[in-house]
JSON list of C-alpha atoms in Angstrom, two decimals:
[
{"chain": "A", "resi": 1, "resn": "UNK", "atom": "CA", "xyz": [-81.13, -32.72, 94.21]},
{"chain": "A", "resi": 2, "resn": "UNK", "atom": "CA", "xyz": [-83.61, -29.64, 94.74]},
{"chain": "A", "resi": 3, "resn": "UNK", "atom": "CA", "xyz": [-80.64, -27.31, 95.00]},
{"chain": "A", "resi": 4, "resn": "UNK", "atom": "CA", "xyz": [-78.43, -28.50, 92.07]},
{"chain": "A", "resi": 5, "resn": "UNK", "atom": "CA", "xyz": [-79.00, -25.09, 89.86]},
{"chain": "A", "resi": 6, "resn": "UNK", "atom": "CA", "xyz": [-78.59, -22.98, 92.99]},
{"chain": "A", "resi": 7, "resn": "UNK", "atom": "CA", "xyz": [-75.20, -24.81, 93.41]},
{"chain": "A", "resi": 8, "resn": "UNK", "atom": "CA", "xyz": [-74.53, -24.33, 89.60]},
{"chain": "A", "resi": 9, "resn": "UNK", "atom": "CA", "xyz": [-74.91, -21.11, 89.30]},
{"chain": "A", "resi": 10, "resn": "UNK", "atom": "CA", "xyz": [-72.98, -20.01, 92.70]},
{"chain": "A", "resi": 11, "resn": "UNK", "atom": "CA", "xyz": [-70.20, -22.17, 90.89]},
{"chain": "A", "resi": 12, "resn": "UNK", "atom": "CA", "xyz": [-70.82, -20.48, 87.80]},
{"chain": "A", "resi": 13, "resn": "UNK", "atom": "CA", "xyz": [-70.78, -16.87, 89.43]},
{"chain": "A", "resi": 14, "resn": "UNK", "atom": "CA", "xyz": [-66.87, -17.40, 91.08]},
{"chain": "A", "resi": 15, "resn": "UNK", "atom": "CA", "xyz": [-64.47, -15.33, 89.55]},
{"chain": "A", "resi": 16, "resn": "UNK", "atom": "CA", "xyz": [-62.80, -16.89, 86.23]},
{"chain": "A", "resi": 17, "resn": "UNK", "atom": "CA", "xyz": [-59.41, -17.35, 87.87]},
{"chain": "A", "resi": 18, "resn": "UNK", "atom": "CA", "xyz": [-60.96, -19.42, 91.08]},
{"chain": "A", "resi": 19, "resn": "UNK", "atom": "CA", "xyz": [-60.28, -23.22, 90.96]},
{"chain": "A", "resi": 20, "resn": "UNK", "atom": "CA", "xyz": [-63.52, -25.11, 91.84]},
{"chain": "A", "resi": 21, "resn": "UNK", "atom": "CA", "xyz": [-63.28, -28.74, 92.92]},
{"chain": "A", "resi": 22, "resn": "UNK", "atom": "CA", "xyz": [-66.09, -30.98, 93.84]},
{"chain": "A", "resi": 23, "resn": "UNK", "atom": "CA", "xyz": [-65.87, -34.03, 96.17]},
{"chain": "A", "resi": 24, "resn": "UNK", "atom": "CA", "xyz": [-67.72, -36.29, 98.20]},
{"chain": "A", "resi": 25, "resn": "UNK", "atom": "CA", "xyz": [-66.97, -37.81, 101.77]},
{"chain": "A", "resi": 26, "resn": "UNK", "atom": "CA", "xyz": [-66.28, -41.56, 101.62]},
{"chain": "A", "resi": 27, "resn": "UNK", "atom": "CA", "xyz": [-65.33, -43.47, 104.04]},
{"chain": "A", "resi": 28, "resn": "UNK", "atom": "CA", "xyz": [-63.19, -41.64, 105.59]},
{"chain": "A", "resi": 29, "resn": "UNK", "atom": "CA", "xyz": [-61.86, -39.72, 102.80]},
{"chain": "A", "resi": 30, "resn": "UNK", "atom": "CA", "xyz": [-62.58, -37.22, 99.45]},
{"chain": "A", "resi": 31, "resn": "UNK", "atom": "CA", "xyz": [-63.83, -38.86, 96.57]},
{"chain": "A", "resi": 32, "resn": "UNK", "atom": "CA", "xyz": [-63.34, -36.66, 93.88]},
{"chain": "A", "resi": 33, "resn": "UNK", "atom": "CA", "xyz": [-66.16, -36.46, 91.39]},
{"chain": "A", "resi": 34, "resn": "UNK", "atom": "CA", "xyz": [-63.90, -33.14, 89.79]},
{"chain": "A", "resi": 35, "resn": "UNK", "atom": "CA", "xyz": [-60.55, -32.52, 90.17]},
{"chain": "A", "resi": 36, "resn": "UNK", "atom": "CA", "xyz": [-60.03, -28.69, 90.92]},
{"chain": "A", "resi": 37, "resn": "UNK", "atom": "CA", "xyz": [-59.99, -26.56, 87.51]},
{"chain": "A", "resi": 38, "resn": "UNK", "atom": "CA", "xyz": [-61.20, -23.52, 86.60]},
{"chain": "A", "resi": 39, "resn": "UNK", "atom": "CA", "xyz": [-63.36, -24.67, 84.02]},
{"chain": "A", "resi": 40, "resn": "UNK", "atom": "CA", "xyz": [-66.70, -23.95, 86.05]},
{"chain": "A", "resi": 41, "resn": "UNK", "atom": "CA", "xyz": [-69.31, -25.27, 83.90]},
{"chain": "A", "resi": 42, "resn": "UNK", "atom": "CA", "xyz": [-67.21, -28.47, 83.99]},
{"chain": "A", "resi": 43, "resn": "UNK", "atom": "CA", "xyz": [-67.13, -28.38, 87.77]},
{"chain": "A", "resi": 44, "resn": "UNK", "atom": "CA", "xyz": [-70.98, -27.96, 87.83]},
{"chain": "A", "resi": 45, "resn": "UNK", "atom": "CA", "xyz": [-71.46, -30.47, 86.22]},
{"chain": "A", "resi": 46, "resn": "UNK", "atom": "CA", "xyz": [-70.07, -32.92, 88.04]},
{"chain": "A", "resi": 47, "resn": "UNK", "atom": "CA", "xyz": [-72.58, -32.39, 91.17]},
{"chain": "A", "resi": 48, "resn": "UNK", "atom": "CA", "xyz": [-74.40, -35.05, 91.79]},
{"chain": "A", "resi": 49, "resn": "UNK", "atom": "CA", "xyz": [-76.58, -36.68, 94.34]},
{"chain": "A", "resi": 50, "resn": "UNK", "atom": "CA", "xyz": [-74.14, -38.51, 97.29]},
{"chain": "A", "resi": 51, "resn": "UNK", "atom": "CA", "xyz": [-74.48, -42.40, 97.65]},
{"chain": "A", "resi": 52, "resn": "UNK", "atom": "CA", "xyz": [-73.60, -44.53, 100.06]},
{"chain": "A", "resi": 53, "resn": "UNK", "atom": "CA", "xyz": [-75.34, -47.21, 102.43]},
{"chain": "A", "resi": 54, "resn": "UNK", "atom": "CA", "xyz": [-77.61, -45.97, 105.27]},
{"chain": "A", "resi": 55, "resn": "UNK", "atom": "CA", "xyz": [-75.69, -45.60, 108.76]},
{"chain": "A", "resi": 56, "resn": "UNK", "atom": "CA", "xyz": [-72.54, -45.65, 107.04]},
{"chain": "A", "resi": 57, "resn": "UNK", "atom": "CA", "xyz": [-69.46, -45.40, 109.70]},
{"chain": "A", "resi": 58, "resn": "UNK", "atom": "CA", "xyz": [-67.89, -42.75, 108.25]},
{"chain": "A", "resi": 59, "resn": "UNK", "atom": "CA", "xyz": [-66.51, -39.39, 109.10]},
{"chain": "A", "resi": 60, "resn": "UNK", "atom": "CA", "xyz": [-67.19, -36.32, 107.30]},
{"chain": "A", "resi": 61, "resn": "UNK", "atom": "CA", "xyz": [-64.57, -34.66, 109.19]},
{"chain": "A", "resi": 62, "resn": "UNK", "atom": "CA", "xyz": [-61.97, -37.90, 108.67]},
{"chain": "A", "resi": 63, "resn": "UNK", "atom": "CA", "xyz": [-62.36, -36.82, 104.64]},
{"chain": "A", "resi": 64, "resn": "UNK", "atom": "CA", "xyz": [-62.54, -33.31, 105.44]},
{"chain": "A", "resi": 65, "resn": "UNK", "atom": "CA", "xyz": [-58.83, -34.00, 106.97]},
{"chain": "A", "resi": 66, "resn": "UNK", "atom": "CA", "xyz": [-57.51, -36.01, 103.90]},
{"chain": "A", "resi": 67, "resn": "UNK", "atom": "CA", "xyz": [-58.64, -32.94, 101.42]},
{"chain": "A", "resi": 68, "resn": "UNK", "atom": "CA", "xyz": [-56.95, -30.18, 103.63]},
{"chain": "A", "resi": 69, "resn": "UNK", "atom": "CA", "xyz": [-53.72, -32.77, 103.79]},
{"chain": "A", "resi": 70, "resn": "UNK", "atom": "CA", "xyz": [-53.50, -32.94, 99.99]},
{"chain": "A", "resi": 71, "resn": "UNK", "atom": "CA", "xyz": [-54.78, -29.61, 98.85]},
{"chain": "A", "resi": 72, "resn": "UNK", "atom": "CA", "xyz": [-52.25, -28.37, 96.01]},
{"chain": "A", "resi": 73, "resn": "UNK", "atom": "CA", "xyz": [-50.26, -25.36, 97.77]},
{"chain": "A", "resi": 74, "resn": "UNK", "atom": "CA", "xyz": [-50.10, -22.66, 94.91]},
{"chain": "A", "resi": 75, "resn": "UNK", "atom": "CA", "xyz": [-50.38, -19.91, 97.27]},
{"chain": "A", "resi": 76, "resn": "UNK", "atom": "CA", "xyz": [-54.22, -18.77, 96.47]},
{"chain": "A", "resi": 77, "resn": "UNK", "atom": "CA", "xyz": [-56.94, -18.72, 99.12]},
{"chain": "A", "resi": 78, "resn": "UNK", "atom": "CA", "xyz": [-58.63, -21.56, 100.36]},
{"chain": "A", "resi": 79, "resn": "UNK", "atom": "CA", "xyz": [-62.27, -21.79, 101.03]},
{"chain": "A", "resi": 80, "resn": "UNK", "atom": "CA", "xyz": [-64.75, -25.00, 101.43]},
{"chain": "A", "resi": 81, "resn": "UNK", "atom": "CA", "xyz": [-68.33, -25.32, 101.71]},
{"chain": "A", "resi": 82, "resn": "UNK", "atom": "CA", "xyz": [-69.60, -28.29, 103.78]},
{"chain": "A", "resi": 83, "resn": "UNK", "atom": "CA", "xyz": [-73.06, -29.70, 102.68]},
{"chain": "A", "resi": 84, "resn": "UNK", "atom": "CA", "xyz": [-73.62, -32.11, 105.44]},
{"chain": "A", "resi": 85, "resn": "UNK", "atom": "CA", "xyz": [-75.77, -32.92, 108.52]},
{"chain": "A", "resi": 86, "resn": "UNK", "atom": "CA", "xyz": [-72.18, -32.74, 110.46]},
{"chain": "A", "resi": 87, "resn": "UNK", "atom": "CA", "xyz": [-73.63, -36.19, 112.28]},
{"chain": "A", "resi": 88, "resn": "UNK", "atom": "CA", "xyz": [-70.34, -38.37, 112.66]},
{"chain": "A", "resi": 89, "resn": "UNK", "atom": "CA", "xyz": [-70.96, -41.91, 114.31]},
{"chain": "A", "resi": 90, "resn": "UNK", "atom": "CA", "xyz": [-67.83, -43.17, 113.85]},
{"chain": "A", "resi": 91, "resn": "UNK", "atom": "CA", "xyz": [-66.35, -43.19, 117.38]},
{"chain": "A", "resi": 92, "resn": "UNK", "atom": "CA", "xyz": [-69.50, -44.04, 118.79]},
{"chain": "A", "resi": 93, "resn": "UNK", "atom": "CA", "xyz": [-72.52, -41.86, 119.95]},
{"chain": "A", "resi": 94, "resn": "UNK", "atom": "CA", "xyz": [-71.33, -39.86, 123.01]},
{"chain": "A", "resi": 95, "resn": "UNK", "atom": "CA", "xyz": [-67.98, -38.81, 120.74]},
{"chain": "A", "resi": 96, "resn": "UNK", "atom": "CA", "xyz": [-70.43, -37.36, 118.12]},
{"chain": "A", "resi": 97, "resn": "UNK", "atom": "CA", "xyz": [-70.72, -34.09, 120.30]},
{"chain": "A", "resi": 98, "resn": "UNK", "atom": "CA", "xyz": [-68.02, -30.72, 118.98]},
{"chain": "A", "resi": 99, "resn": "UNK", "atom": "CA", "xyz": [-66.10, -31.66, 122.35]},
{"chain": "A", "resi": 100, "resn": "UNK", "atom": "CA", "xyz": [-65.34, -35.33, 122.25]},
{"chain": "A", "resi": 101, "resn": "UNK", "atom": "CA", "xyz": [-64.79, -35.84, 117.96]},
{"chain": "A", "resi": 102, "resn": "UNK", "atom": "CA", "xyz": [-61.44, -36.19, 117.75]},
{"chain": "A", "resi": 103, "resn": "UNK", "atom": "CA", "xyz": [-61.77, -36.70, 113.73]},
{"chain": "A", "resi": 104, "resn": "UNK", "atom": "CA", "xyz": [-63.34, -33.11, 113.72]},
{"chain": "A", "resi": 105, "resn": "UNK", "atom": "CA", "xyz": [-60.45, -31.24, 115.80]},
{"chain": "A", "resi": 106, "resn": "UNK", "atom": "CA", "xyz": [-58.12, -32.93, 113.49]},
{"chain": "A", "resi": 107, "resn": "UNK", "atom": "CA", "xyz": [-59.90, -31.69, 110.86]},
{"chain": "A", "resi": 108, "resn": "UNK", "atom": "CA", "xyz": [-59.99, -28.11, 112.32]},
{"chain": "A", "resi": 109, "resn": "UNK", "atom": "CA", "xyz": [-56.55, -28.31, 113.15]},
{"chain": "A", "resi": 110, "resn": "UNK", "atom": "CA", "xyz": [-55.67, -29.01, 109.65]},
{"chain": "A", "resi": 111, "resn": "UNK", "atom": "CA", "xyz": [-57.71, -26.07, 107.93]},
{"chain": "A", "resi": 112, "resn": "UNK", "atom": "CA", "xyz": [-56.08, -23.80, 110.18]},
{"chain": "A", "resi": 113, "resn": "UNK", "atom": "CA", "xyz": [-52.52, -24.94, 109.30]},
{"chain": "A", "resi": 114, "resn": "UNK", "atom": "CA", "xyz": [-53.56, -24.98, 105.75]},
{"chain": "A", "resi": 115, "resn": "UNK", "atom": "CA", "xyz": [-55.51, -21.40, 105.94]},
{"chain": "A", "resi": 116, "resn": "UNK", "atom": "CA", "xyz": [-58.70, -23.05, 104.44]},
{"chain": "A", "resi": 117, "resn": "UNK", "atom": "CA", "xyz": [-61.79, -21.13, 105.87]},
{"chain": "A", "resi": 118, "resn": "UNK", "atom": "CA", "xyz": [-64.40, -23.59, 106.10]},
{"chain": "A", "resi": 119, "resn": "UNK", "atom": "CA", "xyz": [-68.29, -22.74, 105.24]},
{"chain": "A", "resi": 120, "resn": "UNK", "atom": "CA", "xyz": [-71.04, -25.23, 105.91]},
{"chain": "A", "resi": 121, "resn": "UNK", "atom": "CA", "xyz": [-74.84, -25.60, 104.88]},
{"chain": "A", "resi": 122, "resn": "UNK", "atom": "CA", "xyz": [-76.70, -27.63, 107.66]},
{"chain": "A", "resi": 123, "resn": "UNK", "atom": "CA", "xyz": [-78.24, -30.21, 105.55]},
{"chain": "A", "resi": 124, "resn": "UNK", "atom": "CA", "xyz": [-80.41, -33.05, 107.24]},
{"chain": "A", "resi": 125, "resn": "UNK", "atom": "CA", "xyz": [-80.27, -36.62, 106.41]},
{"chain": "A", "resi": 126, "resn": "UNK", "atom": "CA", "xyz": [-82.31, -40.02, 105.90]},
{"chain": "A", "resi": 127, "resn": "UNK", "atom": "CA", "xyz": [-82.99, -42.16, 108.44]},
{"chain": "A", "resi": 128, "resn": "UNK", "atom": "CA", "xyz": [-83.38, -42.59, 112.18]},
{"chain": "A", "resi": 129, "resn": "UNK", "atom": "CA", "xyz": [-80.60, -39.79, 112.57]},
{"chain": "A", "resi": 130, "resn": "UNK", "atom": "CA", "xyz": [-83.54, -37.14, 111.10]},
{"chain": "A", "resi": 131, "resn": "UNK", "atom": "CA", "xyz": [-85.60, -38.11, 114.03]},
{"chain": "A", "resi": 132, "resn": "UNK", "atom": "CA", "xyz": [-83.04, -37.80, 116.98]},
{"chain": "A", "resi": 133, "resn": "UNK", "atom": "CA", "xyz": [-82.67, -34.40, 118.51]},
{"chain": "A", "resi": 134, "resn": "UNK", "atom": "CA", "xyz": [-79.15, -35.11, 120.27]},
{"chain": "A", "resi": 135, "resn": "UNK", "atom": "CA", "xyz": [-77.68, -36.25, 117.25]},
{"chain": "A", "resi": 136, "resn": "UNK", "atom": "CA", "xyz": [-79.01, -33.56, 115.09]},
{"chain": "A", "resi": 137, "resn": "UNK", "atom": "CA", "xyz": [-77.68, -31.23, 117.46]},
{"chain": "A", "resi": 138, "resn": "UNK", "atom": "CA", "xyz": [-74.56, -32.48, 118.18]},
{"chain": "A", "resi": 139, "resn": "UNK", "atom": "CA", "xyz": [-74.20, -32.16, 114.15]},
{"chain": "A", "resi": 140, "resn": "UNK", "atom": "CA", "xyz": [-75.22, -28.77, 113.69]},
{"chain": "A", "resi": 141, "resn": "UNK", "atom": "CA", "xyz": [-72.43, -27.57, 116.79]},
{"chain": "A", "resi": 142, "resn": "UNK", "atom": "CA", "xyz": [-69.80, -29.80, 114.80]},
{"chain": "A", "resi": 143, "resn": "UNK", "atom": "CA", "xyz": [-70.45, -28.20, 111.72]},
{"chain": "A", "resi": 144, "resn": "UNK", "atom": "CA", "xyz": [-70.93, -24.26, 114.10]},
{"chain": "A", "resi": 145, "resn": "UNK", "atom": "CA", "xyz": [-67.52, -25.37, 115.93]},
{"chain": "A", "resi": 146, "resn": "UNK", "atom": "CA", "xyz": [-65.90, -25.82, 112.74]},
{"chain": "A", "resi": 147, "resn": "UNK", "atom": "CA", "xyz": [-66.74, -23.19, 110.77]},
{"chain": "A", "resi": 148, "resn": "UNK", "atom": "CA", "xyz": [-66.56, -20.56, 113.76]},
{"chain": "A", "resi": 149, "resn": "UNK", "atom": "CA", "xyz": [-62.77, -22.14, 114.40]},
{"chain": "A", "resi": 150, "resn": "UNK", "atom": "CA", "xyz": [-61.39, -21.61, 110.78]},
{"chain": "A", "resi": 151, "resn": "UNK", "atom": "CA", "xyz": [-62.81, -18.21, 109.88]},
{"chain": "A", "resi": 152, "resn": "UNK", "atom": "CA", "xyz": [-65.91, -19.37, 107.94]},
{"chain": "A", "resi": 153, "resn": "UNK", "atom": "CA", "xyz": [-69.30, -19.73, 108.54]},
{"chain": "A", "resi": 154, "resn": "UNK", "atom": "CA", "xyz": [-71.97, -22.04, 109.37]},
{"chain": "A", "resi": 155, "resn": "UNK", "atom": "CA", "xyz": [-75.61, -21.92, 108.01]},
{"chain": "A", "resi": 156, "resn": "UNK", "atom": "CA", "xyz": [-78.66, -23.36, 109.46]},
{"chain": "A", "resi": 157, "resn": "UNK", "atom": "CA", "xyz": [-82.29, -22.95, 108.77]},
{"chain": "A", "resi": 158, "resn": "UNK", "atom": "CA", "xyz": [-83.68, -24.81, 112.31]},
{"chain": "A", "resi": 159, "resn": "UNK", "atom": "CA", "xyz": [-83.29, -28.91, 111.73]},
{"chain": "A", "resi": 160, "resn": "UNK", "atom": "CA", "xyz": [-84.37, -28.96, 108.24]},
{"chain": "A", "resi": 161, "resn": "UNK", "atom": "CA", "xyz": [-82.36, -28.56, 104.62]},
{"chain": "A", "resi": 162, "resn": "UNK", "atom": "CA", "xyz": [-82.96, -25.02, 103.98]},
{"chain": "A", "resi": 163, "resn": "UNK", "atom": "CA", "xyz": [-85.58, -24.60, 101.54]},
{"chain": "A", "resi": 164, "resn": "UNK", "atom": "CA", "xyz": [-83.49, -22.19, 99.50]},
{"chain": "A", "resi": 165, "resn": "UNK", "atom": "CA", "xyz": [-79.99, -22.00, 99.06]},
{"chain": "A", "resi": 166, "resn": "UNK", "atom": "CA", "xyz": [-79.73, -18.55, 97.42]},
{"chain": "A", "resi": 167, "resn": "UNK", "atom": "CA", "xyz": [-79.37, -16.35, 99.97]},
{"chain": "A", "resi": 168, "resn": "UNK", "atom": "CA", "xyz": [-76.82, -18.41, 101.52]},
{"chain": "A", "resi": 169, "resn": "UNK", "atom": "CA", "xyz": [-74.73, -18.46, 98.60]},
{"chain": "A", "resi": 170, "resn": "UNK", "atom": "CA", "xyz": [-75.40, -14.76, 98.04]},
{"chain": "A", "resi": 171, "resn": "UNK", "atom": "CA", "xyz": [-73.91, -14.31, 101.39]},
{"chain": "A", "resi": 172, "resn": "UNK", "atom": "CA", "xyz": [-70.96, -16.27, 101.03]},
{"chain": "A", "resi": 173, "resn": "UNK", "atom": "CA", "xyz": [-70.09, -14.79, 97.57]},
{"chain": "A", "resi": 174, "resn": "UNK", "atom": "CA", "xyz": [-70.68, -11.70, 99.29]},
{"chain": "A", "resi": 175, "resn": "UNK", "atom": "CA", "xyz": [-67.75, -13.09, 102.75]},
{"chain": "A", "resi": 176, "resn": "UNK", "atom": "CA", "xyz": [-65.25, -13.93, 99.93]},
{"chain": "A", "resi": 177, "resn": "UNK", "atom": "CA", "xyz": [-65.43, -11.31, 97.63]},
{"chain": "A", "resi": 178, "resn": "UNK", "atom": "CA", "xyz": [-64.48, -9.16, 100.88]},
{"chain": "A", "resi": 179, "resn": "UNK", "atom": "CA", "xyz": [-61.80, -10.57, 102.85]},
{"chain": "A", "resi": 180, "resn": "UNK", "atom": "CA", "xyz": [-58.72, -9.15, 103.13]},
{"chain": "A", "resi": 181, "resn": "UNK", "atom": "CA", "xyz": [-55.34, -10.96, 104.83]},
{"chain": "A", "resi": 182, "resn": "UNK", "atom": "CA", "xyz": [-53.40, -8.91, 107.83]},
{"chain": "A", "resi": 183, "resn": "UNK", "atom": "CA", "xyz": [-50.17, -9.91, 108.91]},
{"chain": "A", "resi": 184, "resn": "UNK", "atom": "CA", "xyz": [-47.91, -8.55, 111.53]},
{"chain": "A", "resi": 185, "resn": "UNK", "atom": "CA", "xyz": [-44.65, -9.04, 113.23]},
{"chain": "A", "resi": 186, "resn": "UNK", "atom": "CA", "xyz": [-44.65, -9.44, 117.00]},
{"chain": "A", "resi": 187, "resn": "UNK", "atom": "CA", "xyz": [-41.83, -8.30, 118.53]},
{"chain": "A", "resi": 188, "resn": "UNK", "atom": "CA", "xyz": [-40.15, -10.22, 120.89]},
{"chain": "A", "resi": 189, "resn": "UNK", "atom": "CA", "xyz": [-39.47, -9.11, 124.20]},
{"chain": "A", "resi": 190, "resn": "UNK", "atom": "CA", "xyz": [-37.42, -10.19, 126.98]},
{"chain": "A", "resi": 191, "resn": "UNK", "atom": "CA", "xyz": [-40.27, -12.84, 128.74]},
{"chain": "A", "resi": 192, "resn": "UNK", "atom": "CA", "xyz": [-43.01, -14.27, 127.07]},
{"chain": "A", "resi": 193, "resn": "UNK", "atom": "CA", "xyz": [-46.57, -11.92, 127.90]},
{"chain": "A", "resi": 194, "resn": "UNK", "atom": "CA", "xyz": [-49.75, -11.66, 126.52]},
{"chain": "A", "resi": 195, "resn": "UNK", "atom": "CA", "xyz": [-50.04, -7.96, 124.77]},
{"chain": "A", "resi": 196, "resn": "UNK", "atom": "CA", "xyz": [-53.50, -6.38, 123.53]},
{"chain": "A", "resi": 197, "resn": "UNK", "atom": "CA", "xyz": [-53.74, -5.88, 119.52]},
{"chain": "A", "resi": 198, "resn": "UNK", "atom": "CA", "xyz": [-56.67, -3.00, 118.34]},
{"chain": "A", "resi": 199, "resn": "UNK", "atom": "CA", "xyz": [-57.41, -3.39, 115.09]},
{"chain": "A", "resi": 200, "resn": "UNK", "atom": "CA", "xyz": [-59.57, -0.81, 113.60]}
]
């Protein structure tokens, strides 16, 4: 709640011609709280503070999935910023780590398919899951591994909510207003090989 007019004004700030949705995760899957529109003031307004029972078994990357599946294909870019402690408990403990999560390389696998570069703010969380260092770790190199593995970034400020959210938003206004797509055409050649690309 201490970072609802930095959010509304990064929302605010987005070019007029960006669609802006807002959802929450729920178990298992988006809950829209606004549908994407360009109306930003509209989609600012619709932040609120998440709910949901303590310990909840549910995966932020499971939801994270289900938006990617049923994103509207019109063609534009695709960016989404992750506010989340990146803590998922649904498999059970040892799966919570970037290596065994199966919901978050399904949700990686997705994004990729789908082009959606994902951004994340580490963002700690209530309970005994504030107090335990695997967990909190394991979260924060979910949220690294995802970000990292669609293009985006992730944003951390050590185990705590970062106190300001300004200059993170500052810096990913900064990432999308200068990213620029490259395609090429690999030619095939008789065998399959592994050739070097420079890009300068």
């Amino acid at each position: 709640g201490m970072h609802y007019g930095e959010l509304r004004d990064f929302i605010q700030s987005l070019p007029a011609t960006a669609q802006v949705a807002i959802a929450y995760a729920s178990h298992g899957s988006p809950q829209f709280a606004q549908k994407f529109t360009t109306d930003h003031k509209q989609a600012a307004a619709a932040i609120r503070i998440p709910s949901g029972p303590l310990n909840e078994l549910s995966s932020t990357y499971m939801a994270l999935t289900g938006l990617v599946k049923h994103w509207p294909d019109d063609g534009n870019r695709r960016a989404i910023l992750v506010l989340s402690d990146g803590v998922d408990l649904y498999w059970g403990v040892t799966e919570a780590l970037p290596s065994n999560n199966p919901d978050l390389h399904r949700a990686i696998e997705q994004a990729q398919r789908g082009g959606v570069n994902a951004y994340a703010i580490y963002a700690n969380t209530t309970g005994d899951v504030r107090r335990n260092a695997f967990l909190i770790n394991a979260g924060r190199s979910c949220l690294s591994l995802l970000s990292l593995a669609t293009g985006g970034k992730a944003y951390f400020q050590g185990d705590q909510t970062p106190i300001n959210f300004r200059p993170i938003l500052q810096n990913l206004r900064n990432r999308l207003g200068d990213q620029y797509l490259l395609t090429f055409r690999a030619m095939q050649g008789r065998k399959a090989a592994y050739d070097r690309l420079h890009l300068s």
